[in-house]
Coordinates of C-alpha atoms and ligand atoms in Angstrom, one line a residue:
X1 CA 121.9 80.0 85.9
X2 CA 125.2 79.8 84.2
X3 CA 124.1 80.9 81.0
X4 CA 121.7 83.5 82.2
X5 CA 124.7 85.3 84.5
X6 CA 126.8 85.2 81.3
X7 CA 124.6 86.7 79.0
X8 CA 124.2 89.4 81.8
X9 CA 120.2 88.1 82.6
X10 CA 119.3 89.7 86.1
X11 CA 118.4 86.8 87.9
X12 CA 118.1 85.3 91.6
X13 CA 121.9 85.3 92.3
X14 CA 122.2 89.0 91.4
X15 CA 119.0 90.0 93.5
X16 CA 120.7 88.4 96.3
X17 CA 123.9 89.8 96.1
X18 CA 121.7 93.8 95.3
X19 CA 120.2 92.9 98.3
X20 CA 123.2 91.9 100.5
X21 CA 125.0 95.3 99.2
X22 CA 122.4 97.1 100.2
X23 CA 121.9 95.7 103.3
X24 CA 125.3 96.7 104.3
X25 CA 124.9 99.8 103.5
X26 CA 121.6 99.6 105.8
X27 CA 123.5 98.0 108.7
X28 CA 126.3 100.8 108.3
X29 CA 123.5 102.9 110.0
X30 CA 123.9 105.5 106.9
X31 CA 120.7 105.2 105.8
X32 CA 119.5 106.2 109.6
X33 CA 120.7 109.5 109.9
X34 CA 118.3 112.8 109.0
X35 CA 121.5 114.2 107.3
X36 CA 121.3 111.0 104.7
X37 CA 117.6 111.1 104.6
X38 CA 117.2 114.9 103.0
X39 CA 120.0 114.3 101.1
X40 CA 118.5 112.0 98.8
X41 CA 114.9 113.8 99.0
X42 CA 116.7 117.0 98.0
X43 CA 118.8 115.0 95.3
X44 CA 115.4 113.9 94.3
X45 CA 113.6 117.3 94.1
X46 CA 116.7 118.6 91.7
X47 CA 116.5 115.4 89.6
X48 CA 112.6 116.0 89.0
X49 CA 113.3 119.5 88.4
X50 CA 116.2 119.1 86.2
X51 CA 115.1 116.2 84.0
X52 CA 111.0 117.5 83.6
X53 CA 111.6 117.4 80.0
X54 CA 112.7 114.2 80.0
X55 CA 110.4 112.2 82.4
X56 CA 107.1 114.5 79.7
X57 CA 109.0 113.1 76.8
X58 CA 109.0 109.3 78.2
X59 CA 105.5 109.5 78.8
X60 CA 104.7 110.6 75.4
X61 CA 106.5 107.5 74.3
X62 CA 104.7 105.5 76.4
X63 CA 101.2 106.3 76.5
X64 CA 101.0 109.4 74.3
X65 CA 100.1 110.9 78.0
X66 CA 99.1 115.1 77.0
X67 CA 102.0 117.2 78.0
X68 CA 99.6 119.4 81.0
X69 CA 98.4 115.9 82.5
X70 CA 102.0 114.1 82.4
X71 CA 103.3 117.6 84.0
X72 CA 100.1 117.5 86.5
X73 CA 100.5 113.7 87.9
X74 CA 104.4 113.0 86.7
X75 CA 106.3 115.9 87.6
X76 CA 104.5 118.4 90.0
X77 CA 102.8 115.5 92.3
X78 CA 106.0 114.3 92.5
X79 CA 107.9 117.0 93.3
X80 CA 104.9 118.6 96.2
X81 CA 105.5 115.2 97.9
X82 CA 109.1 115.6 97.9
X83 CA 109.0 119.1 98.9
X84 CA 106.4 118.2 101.7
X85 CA 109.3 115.2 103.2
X86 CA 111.5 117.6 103.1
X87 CA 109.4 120.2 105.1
X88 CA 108.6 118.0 107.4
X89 CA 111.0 115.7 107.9
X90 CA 112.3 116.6 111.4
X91 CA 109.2 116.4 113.1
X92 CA 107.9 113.3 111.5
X93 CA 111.2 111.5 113.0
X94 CA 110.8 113.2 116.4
X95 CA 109.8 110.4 118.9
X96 CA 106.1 111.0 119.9
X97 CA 105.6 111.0 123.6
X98 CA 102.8 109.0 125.4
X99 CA 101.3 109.3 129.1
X100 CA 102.4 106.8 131.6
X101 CA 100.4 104.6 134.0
X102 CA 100.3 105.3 137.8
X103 CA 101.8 101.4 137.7
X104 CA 104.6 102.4 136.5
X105 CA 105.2 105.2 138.0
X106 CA 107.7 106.9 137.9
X107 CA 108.4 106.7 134.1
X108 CA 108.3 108.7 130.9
X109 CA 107.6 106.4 127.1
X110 CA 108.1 107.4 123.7
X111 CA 107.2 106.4 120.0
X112 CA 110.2 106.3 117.7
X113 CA 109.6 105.5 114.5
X114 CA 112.6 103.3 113.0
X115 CA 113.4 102.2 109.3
X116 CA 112.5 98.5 108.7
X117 CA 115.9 98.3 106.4
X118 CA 115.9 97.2 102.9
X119 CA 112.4 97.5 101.0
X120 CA 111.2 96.6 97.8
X121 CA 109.3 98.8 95.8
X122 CA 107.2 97.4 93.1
X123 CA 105.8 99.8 90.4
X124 CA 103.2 100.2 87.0
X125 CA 103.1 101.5 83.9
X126 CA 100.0 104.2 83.9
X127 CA 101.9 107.0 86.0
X128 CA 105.2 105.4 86.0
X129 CA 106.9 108.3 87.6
X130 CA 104.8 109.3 90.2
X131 CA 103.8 105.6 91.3
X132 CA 107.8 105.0 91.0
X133 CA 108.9 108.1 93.1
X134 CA 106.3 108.5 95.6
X135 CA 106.7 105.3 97.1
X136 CA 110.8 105.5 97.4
X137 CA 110.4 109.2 98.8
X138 CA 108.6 107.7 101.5
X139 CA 110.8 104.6 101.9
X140 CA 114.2 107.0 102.5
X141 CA 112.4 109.7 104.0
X142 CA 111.8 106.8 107.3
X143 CA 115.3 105.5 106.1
X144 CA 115.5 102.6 104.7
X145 CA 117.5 101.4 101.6
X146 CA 115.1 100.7 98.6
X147 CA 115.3 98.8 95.2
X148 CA 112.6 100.0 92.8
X149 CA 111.5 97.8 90.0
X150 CA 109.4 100.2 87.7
X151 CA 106.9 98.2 85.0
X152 CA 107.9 97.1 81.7
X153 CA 105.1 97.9 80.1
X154 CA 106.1 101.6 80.0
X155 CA 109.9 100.7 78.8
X156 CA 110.9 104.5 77.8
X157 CA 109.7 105.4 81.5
X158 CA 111.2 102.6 83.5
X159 CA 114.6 102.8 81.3
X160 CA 114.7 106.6 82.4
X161 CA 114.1 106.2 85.7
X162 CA 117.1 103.9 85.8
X163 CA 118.7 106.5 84.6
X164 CA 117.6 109.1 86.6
X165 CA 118.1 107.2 90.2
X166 CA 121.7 106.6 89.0
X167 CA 122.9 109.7 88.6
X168 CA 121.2 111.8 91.0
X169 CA 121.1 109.1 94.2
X170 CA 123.5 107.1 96.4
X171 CA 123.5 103.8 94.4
X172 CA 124.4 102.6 97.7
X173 CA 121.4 102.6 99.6
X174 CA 118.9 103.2 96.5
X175 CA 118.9 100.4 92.9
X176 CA 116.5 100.5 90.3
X177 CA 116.3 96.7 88.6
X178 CA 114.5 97.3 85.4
X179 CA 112.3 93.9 83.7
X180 CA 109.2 92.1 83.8
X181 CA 107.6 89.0 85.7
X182 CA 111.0 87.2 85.8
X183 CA 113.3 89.6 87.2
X184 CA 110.8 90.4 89.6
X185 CA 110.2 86.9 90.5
X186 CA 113.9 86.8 91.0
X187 CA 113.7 89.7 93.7
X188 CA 110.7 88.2 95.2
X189 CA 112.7 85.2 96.5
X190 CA 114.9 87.7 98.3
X191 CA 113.8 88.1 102.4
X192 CA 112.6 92.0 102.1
X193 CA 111.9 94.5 105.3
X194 CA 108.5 95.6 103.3
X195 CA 107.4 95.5 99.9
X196 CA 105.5 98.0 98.4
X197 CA 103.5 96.7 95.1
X198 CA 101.4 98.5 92.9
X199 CA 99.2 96.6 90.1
X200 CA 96.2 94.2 89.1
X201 CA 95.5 92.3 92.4
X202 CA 96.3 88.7 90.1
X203 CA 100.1 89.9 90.7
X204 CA 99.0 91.0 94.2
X205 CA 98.8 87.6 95.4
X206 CA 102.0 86.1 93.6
X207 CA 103.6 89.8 95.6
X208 CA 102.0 88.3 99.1
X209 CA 102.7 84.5 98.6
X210 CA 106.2 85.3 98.3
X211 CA 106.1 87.8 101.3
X212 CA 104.8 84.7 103.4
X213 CA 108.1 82.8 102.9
X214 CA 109.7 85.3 104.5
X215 CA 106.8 86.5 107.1
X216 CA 107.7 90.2 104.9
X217 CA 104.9 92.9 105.5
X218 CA 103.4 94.3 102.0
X219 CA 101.5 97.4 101.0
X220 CA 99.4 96.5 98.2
X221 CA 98.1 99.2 95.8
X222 CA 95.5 97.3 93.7
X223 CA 92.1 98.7 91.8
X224 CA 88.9 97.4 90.8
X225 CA 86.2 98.8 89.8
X226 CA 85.3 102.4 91.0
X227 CA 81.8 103.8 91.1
X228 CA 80.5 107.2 90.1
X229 CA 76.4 107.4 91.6
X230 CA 75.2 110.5 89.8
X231 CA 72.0 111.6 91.1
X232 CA 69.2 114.0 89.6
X233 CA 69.3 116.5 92.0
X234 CA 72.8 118.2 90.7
X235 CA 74.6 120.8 88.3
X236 CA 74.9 118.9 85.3
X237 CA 77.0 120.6 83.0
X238 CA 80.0 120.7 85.9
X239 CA 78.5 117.6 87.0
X240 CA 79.7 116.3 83.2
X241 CA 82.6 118.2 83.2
X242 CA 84.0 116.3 86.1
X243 CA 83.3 112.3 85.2
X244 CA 85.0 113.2 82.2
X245 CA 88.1 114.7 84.1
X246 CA 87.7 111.3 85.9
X247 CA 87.5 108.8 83.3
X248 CA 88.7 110.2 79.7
X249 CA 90.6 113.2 80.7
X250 CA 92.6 110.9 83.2
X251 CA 94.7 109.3 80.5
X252 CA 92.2 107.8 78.8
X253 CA 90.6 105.8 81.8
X254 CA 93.8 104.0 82.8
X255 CA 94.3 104.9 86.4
X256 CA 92.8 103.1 89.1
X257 CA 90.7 105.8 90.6
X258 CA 89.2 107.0 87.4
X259 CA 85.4 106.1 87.1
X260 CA 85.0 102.6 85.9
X261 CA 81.4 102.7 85.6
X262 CA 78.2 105.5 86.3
X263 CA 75.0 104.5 88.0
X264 CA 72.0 106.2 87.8
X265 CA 68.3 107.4 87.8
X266 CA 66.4 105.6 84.9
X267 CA 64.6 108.8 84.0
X268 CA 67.9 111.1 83.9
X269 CA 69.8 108.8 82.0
X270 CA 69.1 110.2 79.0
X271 CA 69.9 114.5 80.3
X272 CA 73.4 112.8 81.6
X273 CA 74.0 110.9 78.4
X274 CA 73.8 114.1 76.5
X275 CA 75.6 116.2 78.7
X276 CA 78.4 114.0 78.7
X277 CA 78.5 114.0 74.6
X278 CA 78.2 118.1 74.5
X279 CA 81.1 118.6 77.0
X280 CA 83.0 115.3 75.5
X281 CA 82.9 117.3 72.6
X282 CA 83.9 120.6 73.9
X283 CA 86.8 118.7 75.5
X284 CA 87.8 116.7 72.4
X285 CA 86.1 117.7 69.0
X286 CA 84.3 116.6 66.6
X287 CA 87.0 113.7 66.1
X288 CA 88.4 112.6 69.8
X289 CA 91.0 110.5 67.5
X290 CA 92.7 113.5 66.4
X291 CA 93.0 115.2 69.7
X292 CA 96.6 115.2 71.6
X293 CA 94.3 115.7 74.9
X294 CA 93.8 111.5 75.2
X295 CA 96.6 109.4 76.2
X296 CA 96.7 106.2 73.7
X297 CA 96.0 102.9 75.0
X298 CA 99.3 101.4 76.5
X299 CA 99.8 98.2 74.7
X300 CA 98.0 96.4 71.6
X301 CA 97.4 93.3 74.3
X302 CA 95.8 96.0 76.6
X303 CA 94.4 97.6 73.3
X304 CA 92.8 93.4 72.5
X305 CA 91.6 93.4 76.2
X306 CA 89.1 96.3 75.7
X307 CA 88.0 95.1 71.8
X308 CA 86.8 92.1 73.6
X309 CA 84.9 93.9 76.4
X310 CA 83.4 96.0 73.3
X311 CA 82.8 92.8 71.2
X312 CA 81.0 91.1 74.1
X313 CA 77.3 89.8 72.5
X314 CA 75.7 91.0 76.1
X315 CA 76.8 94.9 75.1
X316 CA 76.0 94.7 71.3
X317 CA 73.1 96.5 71.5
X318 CA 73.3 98.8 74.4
X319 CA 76.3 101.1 72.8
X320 CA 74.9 104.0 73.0
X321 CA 78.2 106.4 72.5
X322 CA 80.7 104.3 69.7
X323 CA 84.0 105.5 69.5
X324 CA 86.5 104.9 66.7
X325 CA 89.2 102.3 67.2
X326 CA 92.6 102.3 65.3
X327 CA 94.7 99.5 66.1
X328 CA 97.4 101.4 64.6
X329 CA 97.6 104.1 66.9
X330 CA 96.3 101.8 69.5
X331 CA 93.6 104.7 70.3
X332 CA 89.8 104.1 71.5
X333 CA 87.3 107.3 71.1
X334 CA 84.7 107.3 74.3
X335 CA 82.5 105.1 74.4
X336 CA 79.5 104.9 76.6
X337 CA 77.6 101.6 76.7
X338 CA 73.6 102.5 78.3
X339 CA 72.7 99.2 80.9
X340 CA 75.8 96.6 80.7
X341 CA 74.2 93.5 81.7
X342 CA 75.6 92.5 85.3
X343 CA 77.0 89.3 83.8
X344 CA 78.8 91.1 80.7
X345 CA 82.3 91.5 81.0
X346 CA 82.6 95.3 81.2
X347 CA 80.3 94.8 84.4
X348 CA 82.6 92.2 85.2
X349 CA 85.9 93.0 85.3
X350 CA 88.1 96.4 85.7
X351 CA 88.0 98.0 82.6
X352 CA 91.1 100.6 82.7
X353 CA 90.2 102.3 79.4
X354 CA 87.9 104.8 78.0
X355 CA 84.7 102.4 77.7
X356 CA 81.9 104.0 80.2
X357 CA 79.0 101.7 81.5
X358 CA 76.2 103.5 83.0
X359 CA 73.7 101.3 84.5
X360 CA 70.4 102.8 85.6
X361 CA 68.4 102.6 88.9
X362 CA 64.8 103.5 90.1
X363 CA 65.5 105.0 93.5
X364 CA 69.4 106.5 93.5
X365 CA 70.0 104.4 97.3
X366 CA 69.6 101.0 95.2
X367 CA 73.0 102.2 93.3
X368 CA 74.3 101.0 97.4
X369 CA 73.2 97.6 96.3
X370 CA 75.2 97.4 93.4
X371 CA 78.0 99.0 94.7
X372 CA 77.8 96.8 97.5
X373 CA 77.8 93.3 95.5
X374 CA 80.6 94.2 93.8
X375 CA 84.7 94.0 95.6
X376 CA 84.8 97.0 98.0
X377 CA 86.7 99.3 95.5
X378 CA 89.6 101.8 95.3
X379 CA 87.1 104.8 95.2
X380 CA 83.5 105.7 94.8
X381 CA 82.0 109.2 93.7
X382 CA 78.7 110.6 94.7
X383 CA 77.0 113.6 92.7
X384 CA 74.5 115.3 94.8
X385 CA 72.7 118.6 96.2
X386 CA 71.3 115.8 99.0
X387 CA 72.6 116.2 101.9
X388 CA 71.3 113.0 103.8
X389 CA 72.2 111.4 100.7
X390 CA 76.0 112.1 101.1
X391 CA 75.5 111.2 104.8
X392 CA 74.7 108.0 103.9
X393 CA 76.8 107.5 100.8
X394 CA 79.3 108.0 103.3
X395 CA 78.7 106.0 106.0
X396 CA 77.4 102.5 103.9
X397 CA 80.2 102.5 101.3
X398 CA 83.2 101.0 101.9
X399 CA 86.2 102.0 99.7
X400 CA 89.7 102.9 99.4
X401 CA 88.8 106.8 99.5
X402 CA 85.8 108.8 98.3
X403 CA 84.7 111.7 96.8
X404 CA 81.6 114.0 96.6
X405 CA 81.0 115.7 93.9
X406 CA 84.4 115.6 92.0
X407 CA 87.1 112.8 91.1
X408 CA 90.2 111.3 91.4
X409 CA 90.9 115.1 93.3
X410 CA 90.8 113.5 96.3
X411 CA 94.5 111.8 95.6
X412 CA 96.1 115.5 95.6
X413 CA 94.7 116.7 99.2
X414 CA 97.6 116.6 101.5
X415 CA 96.4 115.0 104.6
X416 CA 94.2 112.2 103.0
X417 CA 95.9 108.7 103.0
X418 CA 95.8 106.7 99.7
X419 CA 94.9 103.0 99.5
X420 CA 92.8 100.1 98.8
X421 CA 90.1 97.9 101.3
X422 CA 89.1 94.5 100.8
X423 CA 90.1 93.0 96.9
X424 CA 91.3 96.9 96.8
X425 CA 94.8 96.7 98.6
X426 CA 96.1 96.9 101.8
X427 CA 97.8 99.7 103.7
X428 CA 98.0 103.1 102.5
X429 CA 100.8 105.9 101.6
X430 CA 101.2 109.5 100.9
X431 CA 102.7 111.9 103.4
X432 CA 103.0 111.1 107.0
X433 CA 101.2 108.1 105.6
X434 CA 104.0 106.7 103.5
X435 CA 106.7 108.0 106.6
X436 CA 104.5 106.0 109.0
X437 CA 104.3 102.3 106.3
X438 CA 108.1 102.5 105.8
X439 CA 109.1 103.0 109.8
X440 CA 108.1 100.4 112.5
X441 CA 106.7 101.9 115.6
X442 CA 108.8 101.0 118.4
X443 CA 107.1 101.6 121.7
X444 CA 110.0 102.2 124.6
X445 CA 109.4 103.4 128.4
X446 CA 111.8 104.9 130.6
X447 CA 112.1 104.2 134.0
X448 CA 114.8 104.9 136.6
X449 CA 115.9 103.0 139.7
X450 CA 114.0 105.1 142.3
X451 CA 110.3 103.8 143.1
X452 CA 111.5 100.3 143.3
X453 CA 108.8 99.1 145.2
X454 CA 108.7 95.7 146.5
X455 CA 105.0 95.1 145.9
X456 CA 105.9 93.7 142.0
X457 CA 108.1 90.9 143.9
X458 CA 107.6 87.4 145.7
X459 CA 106.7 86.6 147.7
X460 CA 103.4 86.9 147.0
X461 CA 101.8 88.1 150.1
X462 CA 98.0 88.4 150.4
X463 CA 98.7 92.1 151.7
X464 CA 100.6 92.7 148.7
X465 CA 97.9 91.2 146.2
X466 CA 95.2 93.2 147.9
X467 CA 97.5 96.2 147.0
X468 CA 98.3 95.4 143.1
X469 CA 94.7 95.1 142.9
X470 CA 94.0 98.0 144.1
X471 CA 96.5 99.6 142.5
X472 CA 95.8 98.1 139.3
X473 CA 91.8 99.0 140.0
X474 CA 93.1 103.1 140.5
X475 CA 91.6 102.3 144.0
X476 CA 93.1 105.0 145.6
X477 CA 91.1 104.9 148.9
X478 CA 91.5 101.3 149.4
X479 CA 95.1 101.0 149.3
X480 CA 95.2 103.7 151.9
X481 CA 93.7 101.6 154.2
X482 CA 95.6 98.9 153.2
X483 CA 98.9 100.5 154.2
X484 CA 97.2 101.6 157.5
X485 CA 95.9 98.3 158.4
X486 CA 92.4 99.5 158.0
X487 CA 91.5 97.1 155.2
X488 CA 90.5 93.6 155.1
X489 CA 93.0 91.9 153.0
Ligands
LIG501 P1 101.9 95.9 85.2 O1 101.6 95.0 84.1 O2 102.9 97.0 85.1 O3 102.3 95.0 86.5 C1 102.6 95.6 87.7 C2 104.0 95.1 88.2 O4 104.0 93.7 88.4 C3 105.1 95.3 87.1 O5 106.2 95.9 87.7 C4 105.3 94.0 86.5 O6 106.7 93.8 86.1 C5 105.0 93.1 87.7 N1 104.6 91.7 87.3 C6 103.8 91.4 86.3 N2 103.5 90.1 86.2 C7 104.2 89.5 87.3 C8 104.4 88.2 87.8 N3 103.8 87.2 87.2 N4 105.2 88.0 88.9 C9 105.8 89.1 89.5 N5 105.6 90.4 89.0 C10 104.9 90.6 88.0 O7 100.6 96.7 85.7 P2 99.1 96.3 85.7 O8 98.8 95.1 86.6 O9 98.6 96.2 84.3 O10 98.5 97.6 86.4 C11 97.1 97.9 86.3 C12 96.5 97.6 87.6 O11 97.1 98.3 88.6 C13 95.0 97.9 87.6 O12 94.3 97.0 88.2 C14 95.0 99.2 88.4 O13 93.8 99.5 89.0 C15 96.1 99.0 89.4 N6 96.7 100.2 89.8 C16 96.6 100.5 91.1 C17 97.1 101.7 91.6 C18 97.0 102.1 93.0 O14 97.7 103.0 93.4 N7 96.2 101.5 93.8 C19 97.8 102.6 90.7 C20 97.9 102.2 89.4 C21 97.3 101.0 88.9

């Protein structure tokens, strides 16, 4: 430990001691006050403004991510959710007020929403800002201190963000600790308020086993594999469009709501196939490897993960789009493999990356039963004209969030939380939604001396039982008689 404080390593004794700075700062009762709170969100909305160049620039760095979608997701998703604390603020800390019982009458109760103190924010590498940000804006806008830890797998991002929180926010309520599995692990064995952790659910569990020690609460943002069932009875060409938007045109199919794999009819496979390659082609050219529209693979170890999906024997023959690879430039064209096996490992796992499986189905309801044997997923797209058919899509599939006839829009609607079920994550943010995560609930009730009735006291008298119950029971009626003598008791 010596040697690693020396050569300036972060480590467990200098997450305890961020932690116990900033948990003075939380017990100073700073972080409480609405005055604090929109200072930092407006701090925040002039960093994101100020430094849009910059946070476009890291991304480039990092994943090659097109200028319009890095502004789309990174800057103005970012910046909406700030404005929209901001806005709203006030009334999301106003107490709510709730009705009172006749028992305790009289009396008046309230829900005020509190900050849970000093939270940990866990974040990933495919839209490092606005997976960053959006979590802390929530986390100060209920008033809490936060430390983020942004993914080193995106280095020119998490280094910036650094940066960035530095400068523009009070350093005394709000860290960033920048590294990888070790300097998290040394956070981890800090006691948190919350911790907030976005990534592949094999680090989810590592997040929530640590959480135990300390009986700490977690919001965890995982993925899996999301489900697109495309049905005959559609538009195709904006039917196309769309799962592309969703999968290739969502940089390059590494975001965990982008389509991980298509299902469906057997007979129409062949009219969706095409329509995909025309408008692939409109989208990208002639040569997808020379567009700058398609983010690069992140990583050459995420770059191997995907050649061995694509070098799997079980898929060797059922390629039916084959996009260049270039290790080089650690790009992957689309690809579209025709009826994956179930046991091959593109059916298997999450594949996060532009390879598109599209099983095929005689009736479009058995897509339910593959949907259904698989982890309950992030999100799950239906096209359709049929009505009943989104009725039911609806009702019998269980995922994070879902959309008909589009995806991944369904992340942008104000309103809508965001988050897992099942192997998917737990808890959800966004909004009121992230407000509501970061504060606790605290139910209080008001009374004041007068109605001090002695019916709540011993002793016990079988007049005064006969009373509570009725009482209890709303049996007006009854306890008049009680009280007259009319009633047995
Ligand atoms: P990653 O490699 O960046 O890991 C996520 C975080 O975990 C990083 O901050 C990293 O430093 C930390 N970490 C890694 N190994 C650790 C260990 N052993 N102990 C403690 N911490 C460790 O990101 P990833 O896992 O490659 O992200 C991709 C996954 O995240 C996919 O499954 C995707 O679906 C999911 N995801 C979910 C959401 C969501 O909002 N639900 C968003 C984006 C990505």
């Amino acid at each position: 430990m010596e040697e690693a404080k020396e050569k300036g390593v972060f480590n467990e004794e200098k997450a305890c001691l961020v932690v116990k700075e900033l948990r003075k700062s939380f017990d100073s009762g700073k972080t409480r006050s609405y005055k604090w709170r929109i200072s930092q969100l407006e701090a925040m909305a002039k960093m994101i403004e100020e430094r849009e160049k910059d946070i476009i620039e890291a991304v480039d760095k990092d994943l090659s991510k097109p200028q319009l979608e890095a502004y789309i997701a990174e800057v103005s998703q970012t910046k909406s959710s700030c404005s929209e604390a901001i806005k709203a603020l006030h009334q999301w800390m106003k107490p709510t007020k709730v009705k009172t019982a006749i028992t305790t009458y009289p009396s008046s109760a309230e829900i005020v929403s509190e900050p849970l103190g000093v939270v940990l924010i866990i974040s990933t590498w495919n839209f490092p800002f606005l997976l960053s940000l959006d979590p802390v804006i929530g986390a100060i806008a209920a008033g809490n201190a936060v430390v983020l830890k942004p993914s080193e797998v995106a280095p020119a991002s998490s280094a910036l963000l650094a940066d960035m929180l530095t400068k523009y926010l009070d350093n005394s309520a709000v860290r960033v600790i920048e590294g990888g599995a070790p300097q998290t692990t040394a956070l981890l064995e800090q006691k948190w308020d919350k911790i907030l952790y976005t990534g592949n659910a094999r680090v989810g569990r590592i997040v929530m086993a640590a959480a135990t020690k300390h009986l700490t609460p977690v919001i965890l943002e995982l993925g899996g594999k999301c489900p697109a069932l495309v049905d005959s009875n559609l538009n195709l060409q904006v039917a196309a469009r769309r799962l592309i938007a969703g999968k290739w045109a969502c940089n390059n199919g590494q975001a965990c709501i982008s389509v991980d794999y298509i299902i469906t009819l057997k007979h129409f496979a062949p009219t969706l196939i095409n329509a995909l390659k025309e408008e692939l082609e409109q989208f990208f050219g002639k040569d997808p490897m020379k567009s700058k529209d398609m983010s690069r693979i992140v990583s050459s170890s995420h770059f191997s993960r995907l050649l061995k999906l694509l070098n799997d024997d079980k898929i060797s023959d059922k390629i039916v789009l084959e996009g260049q690879k270039d290790e080089d430039q650690l790009k992957i064209a689309p690809t579209i493999i025709l009826d994956a096996p179930d046991d091959s490992l593109v059916m298997q796992e999450e594949i996060f990356g532009p390879i598109m499986p599209i099983i095929t189905v005689d009736k479009i309801e058995d897509g339910f039963d593959i949907i259904k044997s698989k982890p309950k997923p992030l999100a799950a797209y239906l096209f359709t004209n049929n009505e009943d058919l989104k009725k039911s899509f609806v009702e019998n599939i269980s995922s994070g969030g879902m959309l008909i006839n589009d995806t991944v829009l369904q992340v942008v609607t104000p309103g809508l939380p965001f988050g897992g079920v099942g192997e998917s994550g737990m808890g959800s943010y966004h909004g009121k939604f992230s407000f509501d995560e970061f504060s606790h609930k605290k139910g209080v009730l008001y009374r004041s001396f007068k109605g001090d009735s002695s019916m709540r006291y011993p002793p016990y008298t079988p007049k005064k039982q006969s009373l509570v119950k009725a009482l209890i029971n709303g049996n007006i009626f009854h306890m008049i008689l009680i009280l007259i003598g009319c009633s047995k008791l």
